[in-house]
XYZ file of C-alpha atoms in Angstrom:
511
model
C 90.811 68.140 73.460
C 93.766 70.277 71.669
C 95.571 71.346 74.872
C 95.399 67.390 75.984
C 97.478 66.786 73.064
C 99.647 69.212 73.277
C 100.407 68.354 76.564
C 100.766 64.602 76.303
C 103.105 65.746 73.040
C 105.543 67.832 75.618
C 105.527 65.249 78.178
C 106.471 62.413 75.669
C 109.278 64.282 74.466
C 110.629 64.898 78.185
C 110.147 61.136 78.577
C 112.169 60.152 75.621
C 115.062 62.838 76.077
C 114.910 61.954 79.835
C 115.733 57.946 78.779
C 118.621 59.471 76.612
C 120.107 61.070 79.732
C 119.247 58.198 81.658
C 120.910 56.080 79.244
C 124.197 58.114 79.133
C 124.190 58.601 83.088
C 124.278 54.692 83.249
C 127.307 54.401 80.664
C 128.684 56.447 82.358
C 132.054 54.974 83.996
C 132.225 56.041 87.934
C 135.494 57.234 88.805
C 138.059 55.125 90.450
C 138.695 55.774 94.509
C 142.395 55.745 95.172
C 143.538 52.915 97.873
C 144.791 56.196 100.415
C 146.455 53.281 102.769
C 148.350 52.328 99.423
C 149.111 55.324 98.706
C 150.202 56.851 102.587
C 152.543 53.431 102.408
C 154.284 54.280 99.118
C 154.712 58.253 100.197
C 156.370 56.871 103.563
C 158.500 54.560 101.417
C 159.487 57.385 99.412
C 160.380 59.605 102.421
C 162.448 56.932 103.876
C 164.048 56.379 100.377
C 165.349 59.925 100.678
C 166.827 59.781 104.214
C 168.560 56.624 102.953
C 169.932 58.536 100.527
C 171.221 61.261 102.610
C 172.680 58.849 105.385
C 174.681 57.361 102.304
C 175.741 60.970 101.532
C 176.965 61.499 105.098
C 178.837 57.839 104.861
C 180.550 59.336 101.452
C 181.354 62.678 103.151
C 183.167 60.787 106.175
C 185.007 58.672 103.981
C 186.031 60.898 101.824
C 187.002 63.573 104.753
C 188.312 61.175 107.376
C 189.541 57.408 105.716
C 190.810 58.959 102.596
C 193.544 61.278 104.366
C 194.409 57.842 106.564
C 195.242 56.090 103.851
C 197.303 58.118 102.093
C 199.179 58.560 105.452
C 199.368 54.860 105.309
C 200.798 55.053 101.515
C 203.463 57.747 102.536
C 205.032 55.596 105.692
C 204.972 52.317 103.488
C 206.405 53.965 100.681
C 209.392 55.188 103.000
C 209.582 51.917 104.699
C 210.066 49.866 101.671
C 209.674 51.956 98.965
C 207.402 50.058 97.361
C 202.937 50.942 97.788
C 201.158 48.241 95.978
C 198.655 47.363 99.053
C 197.891 50.930 100.270
C 196.986 51.953 96.375
C 194.802 48.927 96.072
C 192.842 49.957 99.585
C 192.970 53.743 97.923
C 191.434 51.904 94.742
C 188.823 49.818 96.638
C 187.661 53.267 98.554
C 187.042 55.418 95.337
C 185.187 52.350 94.081
C 183.260 52.093 97.530
C 182.576 56.286 97.339
C 181.544 56.074 93.970
C 179.115 53.201 94.660
C 177.660 54.879 97.364
C 177.416 58.339 95.895
C 175.761 56.714 93.052
C 172.980 55.212 95.603
C 172.747 58.111 97.564
C 171.778 60.611 94.798
C 169.581 57.842 93.238
C 167.593 57.362 96.882
C 168.001 61.589 97.502
C 166.160 62.234 94.313
C 163.072 59.687 95.095
C 160.048 61.685 95.352
C 156.623 60.477 95.930
C 154.155 60.121 93.149
C 151.873 63.453 92.526
C 148.945 61.193 92.476
C 149.931 59.644 95.979
C 150.722 62.915 97.367
C 146.734 64.040 95.947
C 145.506 60.808 96.648
C 143.144 62.274 99.502
C 141.967 65.483 97.542
C 141.164 62.793 94.594
C 139.287 60.437 96.838
C 137.055 63.381 98.171
C 136.746 64.414 94.371
C 136.031 61.147 93.041
C 133.548 60.254 95.827
C 131.642 63.570 95.572
C 131.520 62.678 91.734
C 130.256 59.296 91.944
C 127.744 59.994 94.759
C 126.145 62.817 92.260
C 126.468 60.612 89.664
C 124.296 57.574 91.980
C 122.091 60.383 92.653
C 121.555 61.703 89.455
C 120.600 58.360 88.164
C 118.565 57.699 91.214
C 116.456 60.327 90.472
C 116.508 60.157 86.485
C 114.680 56.761 87.628
C 112.019 58.112 89.848
C 111.577 60.981 87.647
C 111.330 58.287 84.517
C 108.506 56.536 86.820
C 106.297 60.053 87.839
C 106.606 61.139 84.078
C 105.646 57.252 82.784
C 102.585 57.504 85.540
C 101.713 60.963 84.476
C 101.401 60.442 80.558
C 99.429 57.064 80.916
C 96.977 58.708 83.473
C 96.556 62.038 81.299
C 96.009 59.602 78.169
C 93.623 57.041 80.054
C 96.015 54.154 79.083
C 98.126 51.823 81.073
C 101.841 50.496 81.678
C 102.565 47.327 80.315
C 99.330 46.960 78.181
C 99.319 43.999 75.911
C 98.189 45.894 73.010
C 99.977 49.266 73.716
C 98.657 52.320 71.705
C 101.626 54.452 72.614
C 105.470 54.143 72.813
C 105.102 55.241 76.938
C 103.333 52.332 77.384
C 105.855 49.940 76.781
C 108.243 49.163 79.763
C 111.351 51.031 79.298
C 114.381 49.086 79.268
C 117.852 50.931 79.245
C 120.310 48.180 78.557
C 117.513 46.502 75.660
C 119.388 46.596 72.050
C 118.169 45.973 68.625
C 119.833 42.249 69.172
C 117.519 41.650 71.965
C 114.738 41.622 69.797
C 115.453 39.438 67.062
C 113.368 37.092 65.150
C 114.762 36.144 61.799
C 118.075 35.593 60.033
C 120.400 38.455 59.937
C 124.036 39.576 58.950
C 123.828 43.026 60.603
C 125.020 42.525 63.811
C 128.703 41.137 62.742
C 128.819 44.537 60.956
C 132.396 45.320 59.730
C 131.967 47.867 56.735
C 135.836 48.326 56.090
C 136.974 44.699 56.756
C 138.350 42.288 53.855
C 137.644 39.486 52.200
C 139.265 37.209 54.776
C 137.602 39.013 57.744
C 134.300 37.903 56.830
C 132.744 41.881 56.239
C 128.706 42.175 56.796
C 126.764 44.885 55.833
C 123.469 46.827 55.276
C 122.431 48.976 52.739
C 120.031 50.821 50.863
C 120.313 50.381 47.057
C 118.306 48.618 44.094
C 119.627 45.228 42.184
C 122.625 43.742 41.705
C 124.751 44.552 38.794
C 125.129 41.046 36.954
C 125.783 41.417 33.713
C 128.222 40.113 30.455
C 130.970 42.889 29.761
C 129.643 44.432 26.593
C 133.234 43.734 24.904
C 133.827 40.657 26.296
C 134.245 37.579 23.701
C 133.553 35.155 26.475
C 130.254 34.189 28.494
C 131.766 34.919 31.966
C 128.874 36.748 34.263
C 129.902 40.112 36.315
C 128.980 41.504 39.516
C 129.916 44.987 39.518
C 127.929 46.035 42.748
C 123.985 47.737 42.748
C 121.965 49.878 40.917
C 121.007 53.044 41.998
C 117.470 53.208 43.448
C 114.101 53.602 41.163
C 112.696 56.447 40.095
C 108.998 55.881 39.699
C 105.272 57.748 40.472
C 104.022 57.372 44.100
C 100.696 55.572 42.483
C 102.767 53.397 40.727
C 104.609 51.721 43.675
C 102.782 52.754 47.050
C 99.486 49.820 46.136
C 102.462 47.294 45.515
C 103.988 48.314 49.236
C 100.416 47.989 50.810
C 98.739 45.243 48.640
C 100.403 42.505 51.428
C 103.751 41.050 52.661
C 105.064 43.973 54.289
C 104.765 45.661 57.509
C 104.392 49.993 57.199
C 107.073 51.172 59.781
C 106.654 54.914 58.459
C 104.556 56.784 56.415
C 103.782 60.503 55.494
C 100.177 59.877 55.110
C 99.303 63.341 54.238
C 102.172 63.993 51.408
C 101.261 60.679 49.881
C 97.384 61.344 49.791
C 98.191 64.664 48.249
C 100.673 63.581 45.879
C 99.853 60.517 44.023
C 101.549 61.622 40.991
C 104.780 63.024 41.853
C 108.345 61.610 41.398
C 109.670 59.508 43.779
C 112.731 57.151 44.715
C 112.112 53.525 45.927
C 115.300 52.059 47.538
C 115.217 48.270 48.653
C 117.008 47.729 51.960
C 119.343 44.612 51.692
C 121.398 42.767 54.286
C 124.544 41.270 52.984
C 127.048 39.239 54.088
C 130.392 37.551 52.363
C 132.431 35.085 53.283
C 135.853 33.736 51.233
C 135.062 29.737 49.886
C 137.097 27.689 51.858
C 138.014 25.221 49.048
C 139.748 27.424 46.835
C 140.888 24.638 44.516
C 137.577 23.693 42.835
C 137.121 27.319 41.721
C 137.287 27.925 38.511
C 135.933 30.055 35.589
C 132.647 29.100 33.932
C 130.566 30.168 30.982
C 127.163 30.942 32.815
C 123.958 31.209 30.537
C 122.574 34.909 31.284
C 118.802 34.297 30.965
C 119.132 31.031 33.668
C 121.006 33.037 35.779
C 118.116 36.003 36.055
C 115.480 33.463 36.302
C 117.574 31.699 39.135
C 117.798 34.942 41.112
C 114.260 36.318 40.639
C 112.134 33.356 40.583
C 111.144 33.984 44.300
C 110.735 38.160 43.877
C 107.850 39.525 45.269
C 105.870 41.749 42.679
C 107.872 45.399 44.506
C 110.878 43.586 43.949
C 110.249 42.843 40.394
C 108.543 46.137 39.834
C 112.302 48.022 41.097
C 113.649 45.453 38.791
C 111.719 46.760 36.055
C 113.507 49.131 33.626
C 116.785 47.334 33.492
C 117.206 45.241 30.366
C 118.771 41.923 32.092
C 116.194 41.821 34.358
C 113.317 42.959 31.746
C 113.813 40.224 29.714
C 112.698 37.646 31.716
C 110.279 39.520 34.053
C 106.708 40.082 33.370
C 106.022 43.037 34.819
C 104.616 46.659 34.111
C 107.286 49.350 35.105
C 107.093 52.997 36.134
C 105.986 55.980 33.552
C 109.385 57.396 34.502
C 112.212 56.676 32.196
C 114.802 54.520 33.439
C 118.737 55.655 33.266
C 120.239 53.197 35.707
C 121.753 50.676 33.694
C 122.503 53.559 31.079
C 124.269 55.206 33.505
C 126.178 52.229 34.754
C 127.255 51.129 31.637
C 128.318 55.008 30.333
C 130.362 55.015 33.566
C 131.950 51.145 32.782
C 135.856 51.162 33.199
C 136.797 48.676 30.179
C 140.008 48.094 31.963
C 138.207 45.651 34.647
C 137.695 43.476 32.708
C 141.492 42.866 31.176
C 141.848 40.290 33.889
C 139.955 37.434 31.667
C 142.148 38.017 29.206
C 145.585 37.779 31.456
C 144.559 34.358 32.793
C 143.574 33.010 29.504
C 147.026 34.186 27.992
C 148.805 32.243 30.856
C 149.464 35.155 33.093
C 151.427 34.124 36.214
C 151.392 37.203 38.302
C 148.361 36.320 39.894
C 145.628 38.583 38.297
C 142.958 36.391 39.107
C 144.527 34.780 42.667
C 141.737 31.894 43.226
C 142.374 33.115 47.415
C 139.997 35.891 46.168
C 137.149 33.251 45.461
C 134.107 34.711 47.692
C 130.709 33.867 48.487
C 127.819 36.923 48.686
C 124.863 36.051 50.049
C 122.253 39.108 50.183
C 118.628 39.256 51.653
C 115.788 41.661 50.873
C 114.868 43.104 54.300
C 112.324 46.185 53.537
C 111.772 49.212 50.940
C 111.764 53.049 51.704
C 110.194 55.755 49.479
C 111.723 58.923 49.265
C 111.679 62.351 47.653
C 112.869 62.699 44.034
C 115.364 65.099 45.770
C 116.571 62.197 48.213
C 116.141 64.522 51.277
C 113.135 63.175 53.018
C 111.617 59.802 53.541
C 107.965 59.170 52.392
C 107.318 55.119 53.504
C 109.275 52.845 55.109
C 108.121 49.081 54.695
C 109.871 46.361 56.352
C 109.677 42.714 55.010
C 107.109 40.803 56.688
C 107.215 37.249 54.827
C 109.942 35.094 53.991
C 111.691 35.119 51.424
C 115.129 33.741 49.556
C 118.229 34.070 50.477
C 119.939 34.773 47.175
C 123.649 33.544 46.895
C 126.417 34.410 44.270
C 130.057 32.333 44.187
C 132.430 34.872 42.296
C 136.029 35.484 42.531
C 137.026 39.054 42.974
C 138.948 40.739 39.801
C 142.466 41.980 40.790
C 140.845 45.573 39.311
C 139.719 46.632 42.544
C 136.676 49.046 41.361
C 135.758 52.682 42.864
C 133.626 51.926 45.652
C 133.540 49.077 47.178
C 136.117 46.000 45.503
C 134.554 43.059 47.687
C 130.872 43.643 45.581
C 133.296 42.923 42.049
C 134.484 40.304 40.580
C 133.360 37.117 38.148
C 130.375 34.918 38.585
C 130.768 31.043 38.893
C 127.324 30.615 40.159
C 123.930 32.318 41.076
C 121.594 30.358 43.409
C 118.847 30.875 46.072
C 120.282 29.538 49.126
C 118.125 26.742 50.823
C 118.554 25.591 54.635
C 120.568 21.862 53.434
C 122.680 24.112 51.203
C 123.317 26.359 54.129
C 124.401 23.628 56.710
C 126.731 21.657 53.999
C 128.750 25.114 53.515
C 131.391 25.139 55.747
C 132.297 28.766 54.191
C 128.593 30.195 56.321
C 128.803 30.285 59.784
C 125.383 28.708 60.835
C 125.018 30.548 64.176
C 124.063 33.600 62.015
C 121.028 32.444 61.157
C 118.393 32.279 63.792
C 115.354 30.233 62.372
C 115.254 27.288 59.847
C 114.410 27.874 56.028
C 111.089 26.865 55.021
C 110.071 23.876 53.044
C 110.769 26.164 49.882
C 114.443 27.235 51.114
C 113.040 30.737 52.326
C 114.004 32.775 55.565
C 112.284 35.324 57.753
C 114.046 38.523 57.870
C 115.000 40.568 60.983
C 112.916 43.766 61.628
C 114.939 45.054 64.891
C 117.888 45.367 63.174
C 116.607 46.895 59.823
C 114.934 49.283 62.543
C 118.013 50.384 63.923
C 119.980 50.208 60.286
C 117.127 52.968 59.445
C 117.421 55.427 62.718
C 120.813 54.742 62.912
C 122.064 55.265 59.291
C 119.645 56.401 56.849
C 117.560 58.573 59.953
C 118.649 61.783 58.266
C 116.070 61.272 55.930
C 113.246 60.871 58.607
C 111.376 64.074 59.442
C 108.238 64.997 61.512
C 108.574 62.931 64.251
C 105.497 62.289 66.137
C 105.902 61.452 69.936
C 102.365 60.476 69.834
C 102.936 57.967 66.720
C 100.413 55.111 67.155
C 101.775 51.248 66.912
C 101.410 49.725 63.889
C 99.281 46.657 63.299
C 101.553 43.920 63.101
C 104.776 45.455 65.535
C 105.714 43.693 68.392
C 105.435 46.550 71.649
C 109.398 46.451 71.874
C 110.044 46.644 68.067
C 107.334 49.881 68.124
C 109.443 51.182 70.848
C 112.879 50.552 69.459
C 111.687 52.240 66.146
C 110.232 55.330 68.474
C 113.273 55.703 70.196
C 115.642 55.553 67.399
C 113.328 57.956 65.675
C 113.788 60.676 68.313
C 117.500 60.046 68.516
C 117.445 60.291 64.442
C 115.393 63.703 64.525
C 117.780 64.893 67.481
C 120.939 64.835 65.594
C 118.904 66.564 62.387
C 118.118 69.172 64.353
C 121.273 69.343 65.546
C 123.205 69.379 61.936
C 120.224 72.102 60.854
C 121.676 74.367 63.745
C 125.139 73.845 63.153
C 124.275 75.519 59.293
């Protein structure tokens, strides 16, 4: 049984490697075959032009050797007879003009050469033909070998390809063209990702962080709420957070079960996976400063949070004041760390606008809406080097909206998420459809009666494997499909996890 399991693992890894190579082969472009007939025609035209050039050169020589002396004698005769040589000079000048013109064209035609590509067209044709034939053969071989390995794996495991309830990834038909976008089953902004875009370019993002930093600047005399990005991830113990993740509402994607079981009191870090989008507010004229009630704002943004999200928020004074939740035994320093590093100058723009500043300190064109959606959670070791647990949000959640005006003081990490807030709300479907700033086409499903949306899982899987896959370890080619994951989502996860594992190994070997 042990030998059989080892063989299954070996064959599974070989299959995944083959699939990656097959994808690369299919993505490789065939080389263009030159048109030999047209190349020969261009070469013949070039030779013809050179011959024409030599003929024109000969004509110039004949004009110089024969016609020029004749005109000289004609000029001398006219001078002797009449004492004036106006007409001969006209003919002589015309002759030199003609000779220079013909010489110019002759030189141009003589220097005309066939293009190097045309001269090597036959050689290139044969080389490219052989390349394309080999590429086609490699593709066909990969397809044939893939079919063989899939059958061998299923025969060895006692399973079948295309099973409605597959256990292993090799039971799910491989589609080399399928991407996470083909498996979209909920709302997501990740597809339109533009990490370095400006506000006008409608940037969208996905990130691993904790809660939004919503606060009143300590030294401000106005009740102007402020967004300053997101707090760092929360430190806690495994025994404090794991039961919350497992009590329902979350789909386990990855679990280092042995580690979690052996180290229940270890300090770990939990991060929220956010899907984020921002759009400029179209009606900039209505954007004004508002004095908001902080408690009301925090109650609004947290009213639909799950126990896990409330636990992540615990330990931050602004959230603790309105949340009834037991926090962690690990000291929470997120708020203290943030406020200790605050740059007080970035809040001076309130002073500027209150004092009639006309230098564009708070240009209304910077007004925008930020929408962020919970998509899951990641549990990592305290040193952030290894992922221990990944949970996909498997229940409907609110789409939070913060309307704000960017500060003129661009903050250190990402100025898109820093500015003065005028509204905090859970976005409902009717609000989305009536807000021209938010493209309805981005929504894959309508909100339910409570205004909540189903987060897309495929895009979250892609984000985890593509952007935070360096913390995934212990790739298991025989990992079982988790209950709740569709066969296609499971295969997407296994393919992405394998690629992340290979990238991690290459980085380790390069060090």
